Tab-separated table of N, CA, C and O in Angstrom:
chain	number	residue	atom	x	y	z
A	1	MET	N	-0.953	-14.034	-15.553
A	1	MET	CA	-0.528	-12.932	-15.453
A	1	MET	C	0.749	-12.986	-14.076
A	1	MET	O	0.988	-13.603	-13.539
A	2	ASN	N	1.569	-11.724	-14.703
A	2	ASN	CA	2.781	-11.753	-13.874
A	2	ASN	C	2.784	-11.417	-12.462
A	2	ASN	O	2.514	-12.303	-11.750
A	3	ARG	N	3.066	-10.240	-12.019
A	3	ARG	CA	2.965	-9.899	-10.567
A	3	ARG	C	1.931	-8.757	-10.542
A	3	ARG	O	1.584	-7.903	-11.303
A	4	LEU	N	1.409	-8.695	-9.234
A	4	LEU	CA	0.446	-7.501	-8.705
A	4	LEU	C	0.977	-7.156	-7.357
A	4	LEU	O	1.452	-7.880	-6.406
A	5	PHE	N	1.173	-5.997	-7.490
A	5	PHE	CA	1.413	-5.043	-6.250
A	5	PHE	C	0.274	-4.337	-5.927
A	5	PHE	O	-0.097	-3.215	-6.683
A	6	THR	N	-0.177	-4.359	-4.535
A	6	THR	CA	-1.206	-3.371	-4.186
A	6	THR	C	-0.821	-2.434	-2.876
A	6	THR	O	0.034	-2.791	-2.200
A	7	PHE	N	-1.490	-1.377	-2.929
A	7	PHE	CA	-1.117	-0.271	-2.035
A	7	PHE	C	-2.421	0.211	-1.523
A	7	PHE	O	-3.332	0.357	-2.082
A	8	GLY	N	-2.490	0.507	-0.175
A	8	GLY	CA	-3.885	1.101	0.471
A	8	GLY	C	-3.621	1.435	1.767
A	8	GLY	O	-2.712	1.034	2.543
A	9	CYS	N	-4.912	1.283	2.439
A	9	CYS	CA	-5.100	1.480	4.129
A	9	CYS	C	-5.766	0.169	4.238
A	9	CYS	O	-5.744	-0.929	3.504
A	10	SER	N	-6.581	0.120	5.269
A	10	SER	CA	-7.345	-0.896	5.849
A	10	SER	C	-8.300	-1.419	5.088
A	10	SER	O	-8.715	-2.949	4.904
A	11	PHE	N	-8.722	-0.752	3.846
A	11	PHE	CA	-9.790	-1.250	2.863
A	11	PHE	C	-9.165	-2.431	2.042
A	11	PHE	O	-9.633	-3.427	1.259
A	12	THR	N	-7.578	-2.240	2.224
A	12	THR	CA	-6.718	-3.069	1.001
A	12	THR	C	-6.109	-4.321	1.839
A	12	THR	O	-5.879	-5.186	1.295
A	13	ILE	N	-5.916	-4.226	3.223
A	13	ILE	CA	-5.376	-5.211	3.876
A	13	ILE	C	-6.164	-5.620	5.119
A	13	ILE	O	-6.896	-4.316	5.670
A	14	ASN	N	-6.497	-6.629	5.481
A	14	ASN	CA	-7.326	-7.000	6.688
A	14	ASN	C	-6.987	-8.549	6.806
A	14	ASN	O	-7.057	-9.426	6.290
A	15	ASN	N	-6.708	-8.513	8.355
A	15	ASN	CA	-6.279	-10.001	9.005
A	15	ASN	C	-7.193	-10.901	9.021
A	15	ASN	O	-7.216	-11.908	9.369
A	16	SER	N	-8.492	-10.460	9.355
A	16	SER	CA	-9.539	-11.258	9.624
A	16	SER	C	-10.328	-11.890	8.182
A	16	SER	O	-11.036	-13.042	8.455
A	17	ARG	N	-10.312	-11.263	7.230
A	17	ARG	CA	-10.903	-11.613	6.165
A	17	ARG	C	-10.466	-11.186	4.749
A	17	ARG	O	-9.747	-10.056	4.885
A	18	PRO	N	-10.435	-11.806	3.426
A	18	PRO	CA	-9.867	-11.307	2.278
A	18	PRO	C	-10.401	-10.061	1.837
A	18	PRO	O	-11.676	-9.701	2.271
A	19	THR	N	-9.587	-8.995	1.520
A	19	THR	CA	-10.064	-7.906	0.864
A	19	THR	C	-9.926	-8.181	-0.811
A	19	THR	O	-9.904	-8.986	-1.323
A	20	TRP	N	-10.632	-6.675	-1.529
A	20	TRP	CA	-10.406	-6.816	-2.884
A	20	TRP	C	-9.061	-7.280	-3.443
A	20	TRP	O	-8.925	-7.850	-4.371
A	21	ALA	N	-8.141	-6.806	-2.655
A	21	ALA	CA	-6.779	-7.010	-2.965
A	21	ALA	C	-6.461	-8.438	-3.357
A	21	ALA	O	-5.709	-9.055	-3.955
A	22	ASP	N	-6.679	-9.181	-2.093
A	22	ASP	CA	-6.397	-10.584	-1.939
A	22	ASP	C	-7.311	-11.408	-3.159
A	22	ASP	O	-6.972	-12.667	-3.670
A	23	ILE	N	-8.471	-11.146	-3.305
A	23	ILE	CA	-9.341	-11.810	-4.403
A	23	ILE	C	-8.647	-11.611	-5.621
A	23	ILE	O	-8.473	-12.414	-6.452
A	24	VAL	N	-8.077	-10.095	-6.014
A	24	VAL	CA	-7.597	-10.238	-7.377
A	24	VAL	C	-6.277	-10.756	-7.341
A	24	VAL	O	-5.782	-11.339	-8.489
A	25	GLY	N	-5.571	-10.541	-6.202
A	25	GLY	CA	-4.116	-11.471	-6.246
A	25	GLY	C	-4.223	-13.037	-6.661
A	25	GLY	O	-3.244	-13.363	-7.097
A	26	GLN	N	-5.289	-13.225	-6.689
A	26	GLN	CA	-5.319	-14.962	-6.778
A	26	GLN	C	-5.077	-15.161	-8.372
A	26	GLN	O	-4.862	-16.301	-8.540
A	27	GLN	N	-5.502	-14.258	-9.194
A	27	GLN	CA	-5.112	-14.335	-10.619
A	27	GLN	C	-3.809	-13.947	-11.204
A	27	GLN	O	-3.362	-14.062	-12.124
A	28	PHE	N	-2.879	-13.887	-10.050
A	28	PHE	CA	-1.315	-13.398	-10.669
A	28	PHE	C	-0.434	-14.438	-10.271
A	28	PHE	O	-0.741	-15.173	-9.010
A	29	ALA	N	0.797	-14.731	-10.774
A	29	ALA	CA	1.694	-15.748	-10.351
A	29	ALA	C	2.427	-15.374	-8.902
A	29	ALA	O	2.857	-16.002	-8.290
A	30	GLU	N	2.528	-14.004	-8.935
A	30	GLU	CA	2.902	-13.408	-7.521
A	30	GLU	C	2.165	-12.067	-7.289
A	30	GLU	O	1.774	-11.429	-8.029
A	31	TYR	N	2.017	-11.940	-5.919
A	31	TYR	CA	1.115	-10.868	-5.288
A	31	TYR	C	1.577	-10.406	-4.040
A	31	TYR	O	2.086	-11.322	-3.086
A	32	GLN	N	1.845	-9.203	-4.009
A	32	GLN	CA	2.460	-8.268	-2.883
A	32	GLN	C	1.582	-7.277	-2.522
A	32	GLN	O	1.263	-6.346	-3.265
A	33	ASN	N	0.984	-7.356	-1.065
A	33	ASN	CA	0.394	-6.448	-0.696
A	33	ASN	C	1.118	-5.692	0.277
A	33	ASN	O	1.249	-6.118	1.536
A	34	TRP	N	1.082	-4.258	-0.173
A	34	TRP	CA	2.047	-3.179	0.712
A	34	TRP	C	1.428	-2.455	1.553
A	34	TRP	O	1.561	-1.553	2.182
A	35	ALA	N	-0.117	-2.562	1.693
A	35	ALA	CA	-1.002	-1.843	2.446
A	35	ALA	C	-0.761	-2.138	4.041
A	35	ALA	O	-0.226	-3.166	4.370
A	36	ARG	N	-1.212	-0.986	4.711
A	36	ARG	CA	-1.372	-1.003	6.028
A	36	ARG	C	-2.272	-0.326	6.711
A	36	ARG	O	-2.721	0.659	6.204
A	37	GLY	N	-3.281	-0.762	7.677
A	37	GLY	CA	-4.239	-0.309	8.263
A	37	GLY	C	-4.002	1.079	8.763
A	37	GLY	O	-2.894	1.293	9.670
A	38	GLY	N	-4.880	2.034	8.524
A	38	GLY	CA	-4.590	3.305	9.405
A	38	GLY	C	-3.645	4.153	8.566
A	38	GLY	O	-3.593	5.634	9.133
A	39	MET	N	-3.151	3.856	7.663
A	39	MET	CA	-2.047	4.534	6.913
A	39	MET	C	-2.744	5.849	5.883
A	39	MET	O	-3.843	5.453	5.455
A	40	GLY	N	-2.134	6.791	5.949
A	40	GLY	CA	-2.703	7.985	4.726
A	40	GLY	C	-2.068	7.787	3.472
A	40	GLY	O	-1.022	6.771	3.283
A	41	ASN	N	-2.353	8.798	2.510
A	41	ASN	CA	-1.754	8.886	1.077
A	41	ASN	C	-0.074	9.104	1.201
A	41	ASN	O	0.424	8.538	0.270
A	42	GLN	N	0.415	9.838	2.125
A	42	GLN	CA	1.870	9.984	2.358
A	42	GLN	C	2.487	8.535	2.516
A	42	GLN	O	3.386	8.001	1.626
A	43	PHE	N	2.081	7.572	3.200
A	43	PHE	CA	2.622	6.480	3.700
A	43	PHE	C	2.463	5.631	2.136
A	43	PHE	O	3.288	4.808	1.864
A	44	ILE	N	1.129	5.529	1.651
A	44	ILE	CA	0.869	4.831	0.614
A	44	ILE	C	1.866	5.226	-0.665
A	44	ILE	O	2.259	4.434	-1.308
A	45	PHE	N	1.939	6.632	-0.898
A	45	PHE	CA	2.950	6.944	-1.843
A	45	PHE	C	4.309	6.477	-1.794
A	45	PHE	O	4.938	5.797	-2.600
A	46	ASN	N	4.835	6.499	-0.489
A	46	ASN	CA	6.031	6.168	-0.208
A	46	ASN	C	6.298	4.611	-0.197
A	46	ASN	O	7.418	4.111	-0.562
A	47	SER	N	5.376	3.902	0.149
A	47	SER	CA	5.291	2.475	-0.172
A	47	SER	C	5.434	1.914	-1.665
A	47	SER	O	6.255	0.932	-1.881
A	48	LEU	N	4.789	2.765	-2.245
A	48	LEU	CA	4.894	2.442	-3.736
A	48	LEU	C	6.348	2.919	-4.338
A	48	LEU	O	6.845	1.758	-5.205
A	49	ILE	N	6.898	3.872	-3.798
A	49	ILE	CA	8.420	4.037	-4.180
A	49	ILE	C	9.249	3.060	-3.562
A	49	ILE	O	10.063	2.587	-4.482
A	50	GLU	N	9.032	2.719	-2.479
A	50	GLU	CA	9.799	1.419	-1.687
A	50	GLU	C	9.826	0.172	-2.595
A	50	GLU	O	10.535	-0.482	-2.828
A	51	ALA	N	8.604	-0.101	-2.974
A	51	ALA	CA	8.313	-1.593	-3.469
A	51	ALA	C	8.848	-1.536	-5.133
A	51	ALA	O	9.225	-2.612	-5.511
A	52	ASN	N	8.760	-0.283	-5.669
A	52	ASN	CA	9.564	-0.275	-6.860
A	52	ASN	C	10.998	-0.162	-6.686
A	52	ASN	O	11.557	-1.079	-7.548
A	53	ALA	N	11.557	0.239	-5.566
A	53	ALA	CA	12.939	0.107	-5.552
A	53	ALA	C	13.597	-1.323	-5.050
A	53	ALA	O	14.339	-1.859	-5.723
A	54	ARG	N	12.602	-2.032	-4.282
A	54	ARG	CA	12.915	-3.361	-3.945
A	54	ARG	C	12.742	-4.500	-5.009
A	54	ARG	O	13.219	-5.306	-5.470
A	55	ASN	N	11.689	-4.082	-5.872
A	55	ASN	CA	11.314	-5.341	-6.835
A	55	ASN	C	11.490	-4.768	-8.331
A	55	ASN	O	11.163	-5.693	-9.127
A	56	LYS	N	11.666	-3.583	-8.694
A	56	LYS	CA	11.940	-3.119	-10.099
A	56	LYS	C	10.546	-3.566	-11.196
A	56	LYS	O	10.774	-4.400	-11.625
A	57	PHE	N	9.799	-2.701	-10.972
A	57	PHE	CA	8.606	-2.735	-11.671
A	57	PHE	C	8.629	-3.032	-12.875
A	57	PHE	O	9.984	-2.234	-13.616
A	58	THR	N	8.119	-3.678	-13.823
A	58	THR	CA	8.244	-3.541	-15.474
A	58	THR	C	6.987	-3.334	-15.961
A	58	THR	O	5.774	-3.255	-15.223
A	59	SER	N	6.660	-3.284	-17.368
A	59	SER	CA	5.546	-3.133	-17.984
A	59	SER	C	4.720	-4.512	-17.797
A	59	SER	O	3.337	-4.354	-18.102
A	60	GLN	N	5.311	-5.561	-17.441
A	60	GLN	CA	4.486	-6.732	-17.528
A	60	GLN	C	3.689	-6.914	-15.858
A	60	GLN	O	3.065	-7.804	-15.485
A	61	ASP	N	3.833	-6.123	-14.935
A	61	ASP	CA	3.440	-5.839	-13.670
A	61	ASP	C	2.165	-4.974	-13.669
A	61	ASP	O	1.998	-4.030	-14.636
A	62	THR	N	1.360	-5.284	-12.677
A	62	THR	CA	0.176	-4.684	-12.412
A	62	THR	C	0.233	-3.816	-11.041
A	62	THR	O	0.692	-4.505	-9.992
A	63	ILE	N	0.120	-2.686	-11.011
A	63	ILE	CA	0.139	-1.740	-9.519
A	63	ILE	C	-1.318	-1.443	-9.485
A	63	ILE	O	-2.120	-0.666	-10.274
A	64	ALA	N	-1.989	-1.606	-8.422
A	64	ALA	CA	-3.314	-1.236	-7.942
A	64	ALA	C	-3.190	-0.374	-6.465
A	64	ALA	O	-2.561	-0.806	-5.569
A	65	ILE	N	-3.589	0.605	-6.729
A	65	ILE	CA	-3.631	1.556	-5.629
A	65	ILE	C	-4.789	1.955	-5.161
A	65	ILE	O	-5.937	2.879	-5.844
A	66	MET	N	-5.416	1.895	-3.899
A	66	MET	CA	-6.617	2.471	-3.179
A	66	MET	C	-6.117	3.621	-2.290
A	66	MET	O	-5.822	3.391	-1.101
A	67	TRP	N	-6.212	4.897	-2.924
A	67	TRP	CA	-5.997	6.100	-1.951
A	67	TRP	C	-6.911	6.263	-0.900
A	67	TRP	O	-8.188	5.534	-1.035
A	68	THR	N	-6.678	6.632	0.138
A	68	THR	CA	-7.275	6.684	1.508
A	68	THR	C	-8.014	8.346	1.470
A	68	THR	O	-8.018	9.109	0.501
A	69	ASN	N	-8.664	8.527	2.508
A	69	ASN	CA	-9.149	9.906	2.640
A	69	ASN	C	-8.164	10.934	2.735
A	69	ASN	O	-7.259	10.750	3.495
A	70	VAL	N	-8.396	12.093	2.278
A	70	VAL	CA	-7.394	13.258	2.182
A	70	VAL	C	-6.947	14.099	3.512
A	70	VAL	O	-6.176	14.438	3.792
A	71	SER	N	-8.058	13.397	4.347
A	71	SER	CA	-7.803	14.073	5.834
A	71	SER	C	-7.180	13.347	6.741
A	71	SER	O	-6.974	13.778	7.843
A	72	ARG	N	-6.635	12.342	6.193
A	72	ARG	CA	-5.903	11.194	7.299
A	72	ARG	C	-4.526	11.815	7.278
A	72	ARG	O	-3.788	11.884	6.101
A	73	LEU	N	-3.784	11.947	8.544
A	73	LEU	CA	-2.555	12.397	8.617
A	73	LEU	C	-1.502	11.143	8.869
A	73	LEU	O	-2.044	10.358	9.961
A	74	ASP	N	-0.369	11.053	8.198
A	74	ASP	CA	0.524	10.117	8.906
A	74	ASP	C	2.032	10.759	8.471
A	74	ASP	O	2.232	11.351	7.802
A	75	ILE	N	2.831	10.523	9.546
A	75	ILE	CA	4.076	11.306	9.490
A	75	ILE	C	5.318	10.378	9.813
A	75	ILE	O	5.129	9.252	10.452
A	76	TYR	N	6.108	10.314	9.052
A	76	TYR	CA	7.227	9.674	9.126
A	76	TYR	C	8.374	10.662	9.896
A	76	TYR	O	8.763	11.539	9.246
A	77	LYS	N	9.042	9.797	11.109
A	77	LYS	CA	9.924	10.754	11.816
A	77	LYS	C	10.646	9.619	12.665
A	77	LYS	O	10.256	8.776	13.033
A	78	ASP	N	11.872	9.717	12.638
A	78	ASP	CA	12.783	8.875	13.465
A	78	ASP	C	12.573	7.621	12.981
A	78	ASP	O	12.491	6.727	13.689
A	79	LYS	N	12.492	7.471	11.779
A	79	LYS	CA	12.488	5.955	11.131
A	79	LYS	C	11.103	5.233	11.248
A	79	LYS	O	11.049	3.977	11.412
A	80	ASN	N	10.121	5.909	11.940
A	80	ASN	CA	8.854	5.154	12.228
A	80	ASN	C	7.829	6.243	11.476
A	80	ASN	O	7.760	7.168	11.543
A	81	TRP	N	6.629	5.111	11.198
A	81	TRP	CA	5.441	6.240	10.959
A	81	TRP	C	4.509	6.219	12.062
A	81	TRP	O	4.427	5.292	12.714
A	82	TYR	N	4.134	7.477	12.114
A	82	TYR	CA	3.217	7.832	13.240
A	82	TYR	C	1.437	8.293	12.480
A	82	TYR	O	1.910	8.791	11.583
A	83	LEU	N	0.823	7.792	13.302
A	83	LEU	CA	-0.633	7.921	12.873
A	83	LEU	C	-1.497	8.682	13.673
A	83	LEU	O	-2.380	8.193	14.562
A	84	PRO	N	-1.413	9.955	13.638
A	84	PRO	CA	-2.223	10.830	14.661
A	84	PRO	C	-3.656	10.826	14.085
A	84	PRO	O	-4.372	11.153	14.875
A	85	GLY	N	-4.115	10.284	12.885
A	85	GLY	CA	-5.459	10.169	12.663
A	85	GLY	C	-5.892	11.324	11.863
A	85	GLY	O	-5.190	11.930	10.884
A	86	ASN	N	-7.225	11.700	11.833
A	86	ASN	CA	-7.932	12.609	10.982
A	86	ASN	C	-7.482	14.063	11.552
A	86	ASN	O	-7.291	14.270	12.535
A	87	ILE	N	-7.078	14.723	10.354
A	87	ILE	CA	-6.461	16.285	10.643
A	87	ILE	C	-7.720	17.040	11.479
A	87	ILE	O	-7.473	17.958	12.093
A	88	TYR	N	-8.913	16.763	11.098
A	88	TYR	CA	-9.935	17.508	11.653
A	88	TYR	C	-10.550	16.822	13.004
A	88	TYR	O	-11.331	17.493	13.896
């Protein structure tokens, strides 16, 4: 298979052990994990847009997105992402 791009929060990236994305990524010629722990759906969506702009997705690519909880808040301000956490 060609390329795999994964997006999500800490369930998609973990520095201490492989996640579902790392395991699936072994089956691809190229694997990029754009996930970051603690991020919400706004960050995940924007990461998808940025990854496409940088890598020019094709019909040969596989895109996997693990959306997070809808109550998680993330804010992009002054060229940085802020993670205030759960809105409740």
